[in-house]
Amino acid sequence: MRELLKGISKSLGLDENFIHEKMSVESGSQLLVINFYPACPNPELVMGLPAHTDHGLLTLLTQNEFGGLQIQYNGQWIPVNPLPNSFLINTGDHLEILTNGKIKSVIHRVLVNNKGARISVATAQGPPLEAVVSPAPELVGDDNPAAYRAITYRDYLTIQKSNELHGKSCLDRIRI
Ligand SMILES: O=C(O)CCC(=O)C(=O)O
Ligand SMILES: [Fe+2]
């Protein structure tokens, strides 16, 4: 995780420890989610998991062989085919907030299939619950004003839990 955040920090022209330190990742929170999607005789009638973005900085996801995960790119749904023994890394809402939209939180959804049960295991890595996340001053300027309100990670999770997913991101609730 630290190495990934180092690479992302450097790609933004910042010190390699920038995100790790700013977000106190060392004492941050980690959420483990196990998803089980039974095989479905009529997959075209059912959505396994509706379109959403993940909270937090990065999500590490591993999946079995049945596929179904799709990522939205330029308005199109792109299938993410499972690679054995690999992790997929998704960017999350708090990376978008911190980078003032330079790195977007990826919109994704999951389709079901009629061949077998899909299982995925995801860990969302975020800052401590009491951390106030706002666009980093280093990434805000006159031509790029802050695009999100400051909010604690805990309050963001509360809003997200109270929100129906339906393709809308919780990010829309704090956009300026
Ligand atoms: O099952 C998947 O591949 C995705 C799960 C997911 O998006 C999530 O748990 O947030
Ligand atoms: Fe997700």
Short mmCIF file of C-alpha atoms and ligand atoms in Angstrom, two decimals:
data_model
loop_
_atom_site.label_atom_id
_atom_site.label_comp_id
_atom_site.label_asym_id
_atom_site.label_seq_id
_atom_site.Cartn_x
_atom_site.Cartn_y
_atom_site.Cartn_z
CA MET A 1 0.00 0.00 0.00
CA ARG A 2 2.77 2.39 0.98
CA GLU A 3 4.61 1.75 -2.28
CA LEU A 4 1.46 2.41 -4.30
CA LEU A 5 0.83 5.68 -2.48
CA LYS A 6 4.48 6.67 -2.99
CA GLY A 7 4.11 6.17 -6.75
CA ILE A 8 0.87 8.17 -6.83
CA SER A 9 2.37 11.00 -4.76
CA LYS A 10 5.38 11.18 -7.08
CA SER A 11 3.14 11.16 -10.17
CA LEU A 12 1.51 14.31 -8.78
CA GLY A 13 4.88 16.01 -8.40
CA LEU A 14 4.80 15.71 -4.61
CA ASP A 15 7.14 14.15 -2.06
CA GLU A 16 6.81 10.36 -2.17
CA ASN A 17 5.50 10.20 1.42
CA PHE A 18 2.99 13.01 0.87
CA ILE A 19 -0.26 10.99 0.80
CA HIS A 20 0.89 8.48 3.42
CA GLU A 21 1.70 11.24 5.90
CA LYS A 22 -1.12 13.64 5.05
CA MET A 23 -3.69 10.85 5.47
CA SER A 24 -1.97 9.24 8.51
CA VAL A 25 -2.28 5.92 6.70
CA GLU A 26 -0.11 4.26 9.37
CA SER A 27 -2.96 4.68 11.88
CA GLY A 28 -5.68 4.61 9.25
CA SER A 29 -8.66 2.36 8.86
CA GLN A 30 -9.03 -0.76 6.80
CA LEU A 31 -12.32 -2.37 5.85
CA LEU A 32 -12.50 -5.94 4.59
CA VAL A 33 -15.49 -6.88 2.42
CA ILE A 34 -16.27 -10.35 1.09
CA ASN A 35 -18.82 -10.40 -1.75
CA PHE A 36 -20.68 -13.53 -2.83
CA TYR A 37 -22.80 -13.44 -6.00
CA PRO A 38 -24.65 -16.75 -6.57
CA ALA A 39 -25.00 -17.98 -10.16
CA CYS A 40 -28.19 -16.56 -11.65
CA PRO A 41 -30.31 -18.27 -14.36
CA ASN A 42 -31.28 -14.88 -15.86
CA PRO A 43 -28.20 -12.68 -15.49
CA GLU A 44 -29.51 -10.04 -17.90
CA LEU A 45 -32.35 -9.27 -15.47
CA VAL A 46 -30.17 -8.77 -12.38
CA MET A 47 -27.36 -6.45 -11.29
CA GLY A 48 -24.89 -8.01 -8.82
CA LEU A 49 -23.74 -4.68 -7.41
CA PRO A 50 -24.98 -1.37 -8.83
CA ALA A 51 -22.62 1.35 -10.07
CA HIS A 52 -20.76 3.05 -7.23
CA THR A 53 -17.42 4.41 -6.14
CA ASP A 54 -15.52 3.16 -3.07
CA HIS A 55 -14.74 5.41 -0.13
CA GLY A 56 -11.15 5.62 1.08
CA LEU A 57 -7.88 5.98 -0.75
CA LEU A 58 -7.35 2.66 -2.52
CA THR A 59 -9.22 -0.64 -2.69
CA LEU A 60 -7.31 -3.88 -3.24
CA LEU A 61 -9.55 -6.50 -4.80
CA THR A 62 -9.08 -10.13 -5.65
CA GLN A 63 -11.73 -12.16 -7.49
CA ASN A 64 -12.36 -15.75 -8.55
CA GLU A 65 -12.61 -16.81 -12.18
CA PHE A 66 -16.19 -15.78 -12.97
CA GLY A 67 -15.65 -12.15 -13.93
CA GLY A 68 -18.48 -9.62 -13.98
CA LEU A 69 -16.66 -6.57 -12.63
CA GLN A 70 -16.87 -3.57 -14.97
CA ILE A 71 -15.25 -0.16 -14.77
CA GLN A 72 -16.68 2.97 -16.32
CA TYR A 73 -14.33 4.72 -18.73
CA ASN A 74 -15.36 7.50 -21.12
CA GLY A 75 -18.99 6.60 -20.53
CA GLN A 76 -18.44 2.94 -21.51
CA TRP A 77 -18.50 -0.12 -19.26
CA ILE A 78 -15.18 -1.97 -19.58
CA PRO A 79 -14.99 -5.58 -18.26
CA VAL A 80 -12.12 -6.28 -15.87
CA ASN A 81 -11.16 -9.84 -16.69
CA PRO A 82 -9.81 -11.74 -13.68
CA LEU A 83 -6.09 -12.48 -13.73
CA PRO A 84 -5.19 -15.44 -11.49
CA ASN A 85 -3.25 -14.58 -8.33
CA SER A 86 -3.52 -10.85 -8.82
CA PHE A 87 -4.94 -7.83 -7.05
CA LEU A 88 -6.88 -5.13 -8.81
CA ILE A 89 -6.29 -1.67 -7.36
CA ASN A 90 -9.19 0.78 -7.51
CA THR A 91 -8.86 4.44 -6.64
CA GLY A 92 -11.34 5.70 -4.04
CA ASP A 93 -13.26 8.86 -3.18
CA HIS A 94 -10.72 10.18 -0.67
CA LEU A 95 -7.94 10.10 -3.24
CA GLU A 96 -10.20 12.19 -5.49
CA ILE A 97 -10.94 14.66 -2.66
CA LEU A 98 -7.30 14.92 -1.53
CA THR A 99 -6.02 15.42 -5.09
CA ASN A 100 -8.83 17.89 -5.87
CA GLY A 101 -10.06 15.68 -8.68
CA LYS A 102 -6.67 15.08 -10.33
CA ILE A 103 -7.14 11.38 -9.60
CA LYS A 104 -10.72 10.25 -10.09
CA SER A 105 -12.47 7.66 -7.98
CA VAL A 106 -13.32 4.83 -10.35
CA ILE A 107 -17.01 4.06 -10.98
CA HIS A 108 -17.60 0.32 -11.09
CA ARG A 109 -20.38 -2.27 -10.98
CA VAL A 110 -20.72 -6.05 -10.99
CA LEU A 111 -22.81 -8.21 -13.33
CA VAL A 112 -23.86 -11.74 -12.38
CA ASN A 113 -23.56 -14.80 -14.61
CA ASN A 114 -25.26 -18.19 -15.04
CA LYS A 115 -22.09 -20.31 -14.87
CA GLY A 116 -21.00 -20.12 -11.26
CA ALA A 117 -20.78 -18.12 -8.07
CA ARG A 118 -18.55 -15.07 -8.11
CA ILE A 119 -16.56 -14.38 -4.97
CA SER A 120 -14.48 -11.28 -4.42
CA VAL A 121 -12.51 -10.01 -1.45
CA ALA A 122 -11.85 -6.29 -1.18
CA THR A 123 -9.97 -4.20 1.38
CA ALA A 124 -10.56 -0.47 1.43
CA GLN A 125 -7.66 1.46 2.91
CA GLY A 126 -8.53 4.86 4.31
CA PRO A 127 -7.36 7.53 6.74
CA PRO A 128 -8.29 7.39 10.46
CA LEU A 129 -12.03 7.92 11.04
CA GLU A 130 -11.45 11.32 12.68
CA ALA A 131 -9.20 12.61 9.86
CA VAL A 132 -10.58 15.68 8.09
CA VAL A 133 -10.10 15.17 4.37
CA SER A 134 -10.04 18.15 2.02
CA PRO A 135 -8.21 19.02 -1.19
CA ALA A 136 -4.47 19.34 -0.44
CA PRO A 137 -3.39 23.01 -0.57
CA GLU A 138 -0.43 21.84 -2.71
CA LEU A 139 -2.90 20.81 -5.43
CA VAL A 140 -5.21 23.83 -5.25
CA GLY A 141 -4.58 27.13 -6.99
CA ASP A 142 -6.26 30.14 -8.61
CA ASP A 143 -6.87 28.18 -11.79
CA ASN A 144 -7.84 25.06 -9.84
CA PRO A 145 -9.95 26.07 -6.81
CA ALA A 146 -10.96 23.54 -4.15
CA ALA A 147 -13.75 21.42 -5.61
CA TYR A 148 -14.79 19.53 -2.45
CA ARG A 149 -15.79 20.53 1.07
CA ALA A 150 -13.68 19.33 4.01
CA ILE A 151 -15.31 16.45 5.85
CA THR A 152 -14.17 13.85 8.37
CA TYR A 153 -13.82 10.33 7.06
CA ARG A 154 -16.37 9.22 9.68
CA ASP A 155 -19.01 11.76 8.53
CA TYR A 156 -18.40 10.79 4.91
CA LEU A 157 -19.01 7.12 5.73
CA THR A 158 -22.21 8.08 7.56
CA ILE A 159 -23.47 9.96 4.49
CA GLN A 160 -22.47 7.11 2.22
CA LYS A 161 -24.26 4.53 4.33
CA SER A 162 -27.43 6.64 4.32
CA ASN A 163 -27.24 7.04 0.53
CA GLU A 164 -28.85 4.77 -2.02
CA LEU A 165 -26.14 3.81 -4.54
CA HIS A 166 -28.12 4.10 -7.84
CA GLY A 167 -25.10 5.24 -9.83
CA LYS A 168 -24.66 8.47 -7.85
CA SER A 169 -21.49 9.00 -5.94
CA CYS A 170 -21.42 10.25 -2.38
CA LEU A 171 -18.81 12.67 -3.77
CA ASP A 172 -21.67 14.65 -5.32
CA ARG A 173 -22.82 15.51 -1.80
CA ILE A 174 -19.62 17.37 -0.96
CA ARG A 175 -18.79 18.88 -4.35
CA ILE A 176 -18.55 22.69 -4.19
O1 LIG B 1 -17.15 -7.96 -6.54
C1 LIG B 1 -16.43 -7.08 -7.01
O2 LIG B 1 -15.56 -7.30 -7.84
C2 LIG B 1 -16.55 -5.65 -6.59
C3 LIG B 1 -16.91 -5.43 -5.16
C4 LIG B 1 -17.02 -3.97 -4.86
O3 LIG B 1 -17.04 -3.14 -5.72
C5 LIG B 1 -17.05 -3.52 -3.47
O4 LIG B 1 -17.06 -4.37 -2.56
O5 LIG B 1 -17.05 -2.30 -3.27
FE FE B 2 -16.67 -1.20 -4.97
#
